[in-house]
Coordinates of C-alpha atoms in Angstrom, one line a residue:
M1 CA -0.7 -20.6 10.3
T2 CA 2.1 -20.7 12.8
E3 CA 2.9 -17.6 14.8
I4 CA 6.6 -16.9 15.1
P5 CA 8.2 -15.7 18.4
L6 CA 8.0 -12.1 19.5
W7 CA 11.7 -11.5 18.8
S8 CA 10.7 -11.6 15.1
L9 CA 9.2 -8.1 15.7
A10 CA 12.8 -6.8 15.6
V11 CA 13.4 -8.6 12.3
L12 CA 10.2 -7.6 10.5
P13 CA 11.2 -3.9 9.9
A14 CA 14.6 -5.1 8.5
V15 CA 12.9 -7.6 6.1
L16 CA 10.3 -5.0 5.0
G17 CA 13.1 -2.4 4.6
V18 CA 15.1 -4.6 2.3
A19 CA 11.9 -5.4 0.3
T20 CA 11.2 -1.6 0.0
I21 CA 14.7 -0.8 -1.1
V22 CA 14.5 -3.5 -3.8
A23 CA 11.1 -2.1 -5.0
I24 CA 12.6 1.4 -5.2
A25 CA 15.7 0.1 -7.1
F26 CA 13.4 -1.6 -9.6
D27 CA 11.4 1.7 -9.9
V28 CA 14.7 3.6 -10.6
A29 CA 15.5 1.0 -13.3
L30 CA 12.1 1.5 -14.9
S31 CA 12.6 5.3 -14.8
A32 CA 15.9 5.0 -16.6
R33 CA 14.4 2.7 -19.2
A34 CA 11.5 5.2 -19.7
G35 CA 14.2 7.8 -20.3
G36 CA 15.6 5.7 -23.2
R37 CA 18.6 4.2 -21.3
A38 CA 19.3 1.1 -19.3
A39 CA 20.2 1.5 -15.6
S40 CA 22.9 -0.8 -14.2
L41 CA 22.2 -2.8 -11.0
T42 CA 24.7 -0.5 -9.2
E43 CA 22.9 2.6 -10.3
A44 CA 19.5 1.2 -9.4
V45 CA 20.7 0.5 -5.9
V46 CA 23.0 3.4 -5.3
V47 CA 20.6 6.2 -6.4
P48 CA 17.9 5.6 -3.7
L49 CA 20.6 5.0 -1.0
R50 CA 22.4 8.2 -2.0
E51 CA 19.1 10.1 -1.8
A52 CA 18.4 8.6 1.6
V53 CA 21.8 9.8 2.9
R54 CA 21.2 13.2 1.4
L55 CA 17.9 13.6 3.3
L56 CA 19.4 12.2 6.5
V57 CA 22.0 14.9 6.7
G58 CA 19.7 17.6 5.3
Q59 CA 18.2 20.3 7.5
R60 CA 14.6 20.1 8.7
R61 CA 12.4 22.9 7.3
V62 CA 10.6 25.2 9.8
T63 CA 7.4 27.0 8.9
T64 CA 5.6 29.8 10.6
A65 CA 3.0 28.8 13.3
A66 CA 3.4 25.1 12.5
D67 CA 1.8 22.5 14.8
R68 CA 5.0 20.6 15.1
V69 CA 3.6 17.8 17.3
L70 CA 0.8 16.9 14.8
W71 CA 3.2 17.4 11.9
R72 CA 5.8 15.0 13.2
T73 CA 3.2 12.6 14.5
G74 CA 1.6 12.4 11.1
V75 CA 4.9 11.8 9.3
V76 CA 6.1 9.1 11.7
T77 CA 2.7 7.4 11.8
V78 CA 2.8 6.6 8.0
P79 CA 5.6 4.0 8.2
L80 CA 4.5 2.9 11.6
A81 CA 1.0 2.1 10.4
A82 CA 2.5 0.1 7.5
L83 CA 4.7 -1.9 10.0
M84 CA 1.7 -2.6 12.2
A85 CA -0.4 -3.8 9.2
A86 CA 2.4 -6.2 8.3
L87 CA 2.0 -8.0 11.6
V88 CA -0.7 -10.2 10.1
L89 CA 1.1 -10.6 6.8
P90 CA 2.1 -14.3 6.3
L91 CA 5.4 -15.4 4.9
G92 CA 4.6 -18.9 3.7
G93 CA 3.1 -20.7 6.7
V94 CA 4.2 -18.2 9.4
A95 CA 3.2 -14.8 10.6
V96 CA 4.0 -12.5 13.5
A97 CA 0.4 -12.7 14.5
D98 CA -2.5 -14.7 13.0
L99 CA -5.3 -12.8 14.6
D100 CA -8.9 -13.9 14.5
V101 CA -9.7 -10.5 13.1
G102 CA -6.6 -10.2 11.0
V103 CA -8.4 -8.6 8.0
V104 CA -10.0 -6.0 10.2
W105 CA -6.7 -5.2 11.8
F106 CA -5.0 -4.8 8.4
N107 CA -7.8 -2.4 7.2
A108 CA -7.7 -0.5 10.5
M109 CA -4.0 0.2 10.1
E110 CA -4.5 1.4 6.5
I111 CA -7.1 3.9 7.8
L112 CA -4.6 5.0 10.5
A113 CA -2.2 5.9 7.6
W114 CA -5.1 7.8 6.1
A115 CA -5.3 10.0 9.2
A116 CA -1.5 10.3 9.3
V117 CA -1.2 11.7 5.8
W118 CA -3.9 14.4 6.6
L119 CA -2.0 15.3 9.8
A120 CA 1.2 15.7 7.8
G121 CA -0.6 18.1 5.5
W122 CA -2.2 20.0 8.3
G123 CA 0.8 20.4 10.6
P124 CA 3.1 22.8 8.7
N125 CA 0.4 25.5 8.5
S126 CA 0.9 25.8 4.7
A127 CA -1.9 26.3 2.3
L128 CA -0.5 24.0 -0.4
S129 CA 0.4 21.3 2.1
L130 CA -3.1 21.5 3.6
V131 CA -4.7 21.2 0.2
G132 CA -2.6 18.1 -0.4
G133 CA -3.8 16.6 2.9
Y134 CA -7.5 17.2 2.0
R135 CA -6.8 15.8 -1.5
F136 CA -5.7 12.6 0.2
V137 CA -8.9 12.6 2.4
A138 CA -10.9 12.9 -0.8
Q139 CA -8.9 10.2 -2.4
G140 CA -9.5 8.0 0.7
L141 CA -13.2 8.6 0.5
A142 CA -13.1 7.4 -3.1
Y143 CA -11.0 4.2 -2.7
E144 CA -11.8 3.0 0.8
L145 CA -15.3 1.6 0.2
P146 CA -14.3 -0.4 -2.9
H147 CA -11.2 -1.5 -1.0
M148 CA -13.2 -2.7 2.0
F149 CA -15.7 -4.6 -0.3
A150 CA -12.7 -6.4 -1.9
L151 CA -11.4 -7.4 1.6
I152 CA -14.9 -8.5 2.6
T153 CA -15.3 -10.6 -0.5
A154 CA -12.1 -12.6 0.3
A155 CA -13.2 -13.1 3.9
T156 CA -16.7 -14.1 2.9
A157 CA -15.4 -16.8 0.5
A158 CA -13.1 -18.2 3.3
G159 CA -15.7 -17.8 6.0
T160 CA -13.2 -16.2 8.4
L161 CA -11.5 -12.9 9.1
R162 CA -8.2 -14.7 9.9
V163 CA -5.6 -14.3 7.2
G164 CA -4.3 -17.8 7.8
G165 CA -7.8 -19.1 7.3
I166 CA -8.1 -17.3 4.0
V167 CA -4.9 -18.8 2.7
E168 CA -6.0 -22.3 3.8
A169 CA -9.3 -21.8 1.9
Q170 CA -7.3 -21.4 -1.3
S171 CA -5.6 -24.8 -1.1
G172 CA -7.7 -25.8 -4.2
V173 CA -8.5 -22.8 -6.3
W174 CA -7.0 -19.3 -5.8
F175 CA -9.6 -16.6 -5.1
V176 CA -8.4 -14.5 -8.0
V177 CA -9.9 -17.1 -10.3
W178 CA -13.5 -16.5 -9.2
M179 CA -13.2 -12.9 -7.8
P180 CA -11.0 -11.1 -10.4
V181 CA -12.9 -7.8 -9.9
A182 CA -12.1 -7.7 -6.2
F183 CA -8.4 -8.5 -7.0
V184 CA -8.1 -5.7 -9.5
V185 CA -9.9 -3.2 -7.3
Y186 CA -7.8 -4.2 -4.3
L187 CA -4.6 -3.4 -6.3
L188 CA -6.0 -0.1 -7.5
S189 CA -6.7 0.9 -4.0
T190 CA -3.2 -0.1 -2.8
A191 CA -1.7 2.4 -5.2
A192 CA -4.2 5.1 -4.1
M193 CA -3.5 4.3 -0.4
A194 CA 0.2 4.8 -0.9
F195 CA -0.5 7.9 -3.2
Q196 CA 1.6 6.4 -5.9
A197 CA 1.0 7.3 -9.5
P198 CA -1.5 7.7 -11.1
F199 CA -3.1 8.5 -7.7
D200 CA -0.4 10.9 -6.6
A201 CA -2.4 14.1 -6.7
P202 CA -1.9 14.7 -2.9
I203 CA 1.8 15.3 -3.6
G204 CA 1.2 16.8 -7.1
R205 CA 3.5 19.3 -8.8
D206 CA 0.6 21.7 -9.1
L207 CA 0.7 21.9 -5.3
A208 CA 4.5 22.2 -5.2
G209 CA 4.6 18.8 -3.6
G210 CA 1.4 19.0 -1.6
V211 CA 1.7 17.0 1.6
A212 CA 5.4 16.6 1.1
G213 CA 6.0 20.1 -0.1
E214 CA 7.1 21.5 3.3
L215 CA 9.1 18.4 4.3
S216 CA 12.8 18.3 4.1
G217 CA 15.6 16.3 5.7
V218 CA 14.7 13.3 7.8
D219 CA 11.0 14.2 7.8
R220 CA 10.8 13.9 4.0
L221 CA 12.8 10.6 4.2
V222 CA 10.4 9.1 6.7
L223 CA 7.2 10.1 4.7
Q224 CA 8.6 9.0 1.4
G225 CA 9.9 5.7 2.9
G226 CA 6.4 5.3 4.6
R227 CA 4.7 5.6 1.2
W228 CA 6.8 2.9 -0.3
L229 CA 6.5 0.7 2.8
L230 CA 2.7 1.1 2.5
L231 CA 2.7 0.0 -1.1
V232 CA 5.0 -3.0 -0.5
V233 CA 2.9 -4.2 2.5
A234 CA -0.5 -3.7 0.8
V235 CA 0.7 -5.4 -2.4
A236 CA 2.1 -8.3 -0.3
M237 CA -1.3 -8.7 1.3
S238 CA -2.8 -9.4 -2.1
V239 CA -1.0 -12.7 -2.1
P240 CA -2.7 -14.3 0.9
L241 CA -6.0 -12.7 0.0
F242 CA -6.3 -13.6 -3.7
L243 CA -3.2 -15.6 -4.9
G244 CA -3.2 -18.6 -2.6
G245 CA -0.5 -17.4 -0.2
G246 CA 2.3 -19.9 -0.1
H247 CA 0.5 -22.6 -2.0
G248 CA 2.3 -23.8 -5.1
P249 CA 4.2 -26.8 -6.4
L250 CA 7.9 -27.9 -5.7
L251 CA 9.1 -24.7 -4.0
P252 CA 8.7 -24.0 -0.3
P253 CA 5.7 -21.8 0.8
W254 CA 7.9 -18.8 1.8
L255 CA 9.5 -18.7 -1.6
W256 CA 6.2 -18.9 -3.4
T257 CA 5.0 -16.0 -1.2
V258 CA 8.1 -13.9 -2.1
L259 CA 7.9 -14.7 -5.9
K260 CA 4.2 -13.9 -6.1
T261 CA 4.7 -10.6 -4.2
A262 CA 7.6 -9.7 -6.4
A263 CA 5.6 -10.4 -9.6
V264 CA 2.5 -8.4 -8.4
L265 CA 4.7 -5.5 -7.2
A266 CA 6.6 -5.4 -10.5
A267 CA 3.3 -5.3 -12.4
V268 CA 2.0 -2.4 -10.2
L269 CA 5.2 -0.4 -10.6
W270 CA 5.2 -1.0 -14.4
L271 CA 1.5 -0.1 -14.8
R272 CA 1.7 3.1 -12.8
R273 CA 3.8 4.7 -15.5
K274 CA 1.2 4.0 -18.1
F275 CA -1.4 6.5 -16.9
P276 CA -1.3 10.2 -16.1
T277 CA -2.3 11.5 -12.7
V278 CA -6.0 11.1 -12.0
R279 CA -7.9 14.1 -10.9
M280 CA -9.7 13.8 -7.6
D281 CA -13.2 14.5 -9.0
R282 CA -12.7 12.0 -11.8
F283 CA -11.4 9.3 -9.4
A284 CA -14.2 9.9 -7.0
E285 CA -16.8 9.7 -9.8
I286 CA -15.2 6.4 -11.1
A287 CA -15.0 5.0 -7.6
W288 CA -18.6 5.7 -6.7
V289 CA -20.2 5.0 -10.1
V290 CA -18.1 2.1 -11.3
L291 CA -15.9 0.5 -8.6
I292 CA -18.4 0.4 -5.7
P293 CA -21.2 -1.2 -7.7
L294 CA -18.8 -3.7 -9.3
T295 CA -17.3 -4.7 -5.9
I296 CA -20.8 -5.1 -4.4
L297 CA -21.9 -7.3 -7.3
Q298 CA -18.7 -9.3 -6.9
A299 CA -19.3 -9.7 -3.2
L300 CA -23.0 -10.8 -3.7
A301 CA -21.9 -13.3 -6.4
V302 CA -19.3 -14.8 -4.0
A303 CA -21.8 -14.9 -1.2
A304 CA -24.4 -16.7 -3.4
L305 CA -21.8 -19.3 -4.4
V306 CA -20.7 -19.8 -0.8
L307 CA -24.4 -20.3 0.3
T308 CA -25.2 -22.7 -2.6
W309 CA -22.0 -24.9 -2.3

């Protein structure tokens, strides 16, 4: 894996921003289709941009006795954590940083986002917002262990924590072929991490928006943009972890990476509409009773194969 120059740090947010806008536009098109009509390309692109402009010019909400420092810190940290996680994300054969502990770095930034969402719920001194923050903590306790076992399984198979090394280990067979459970659990946890449906209880309607309920103007734009950025980055990471990264015939590696990421992201966005919001207690039960044992068994099976080969 080749590391690209530091000036690429300035390009990375723009590239991820474009990818996020495309994902939101696709989601708008799916929403229109679910409503029984077809959205034009112009509508799919204009609707999210118009909403972004509306929030940019909107007034920030002020609540009584709010801890503004923690509140704003939490909101800003969500997209910042997504950007920092993307530093180890390879595009074909290049990445901003191919760290020896790239998988650990990626997971650490995800957990930073976990703390950020809780701060965003705590800061405004609002009961419903606070409950939303604690819901996300409960959700994190449910998805994080299966998520970590999925990451560990890929790293165990490759024998390295370096993301580039994991891609190189899949030059023959993609990891998704012999660790499908880890792949599916990883995608489930990405939706939970970005509190996208059906894991959107932290911003549920029954809480009047929960974590995002007291946010307006640019604050709401930053948090919502951060959610989508988290989803795009986490889904994109599934490609080097399980889908062979840039490996593929005929096309250049960077194009294979883009195509695989687009396909997985489209599948996640389509599937999230097929299920109702999952209650916290049900999700925690499923995670601890089903997902954790399954991912442990998957990790043990992969470890046994690695030792015997």
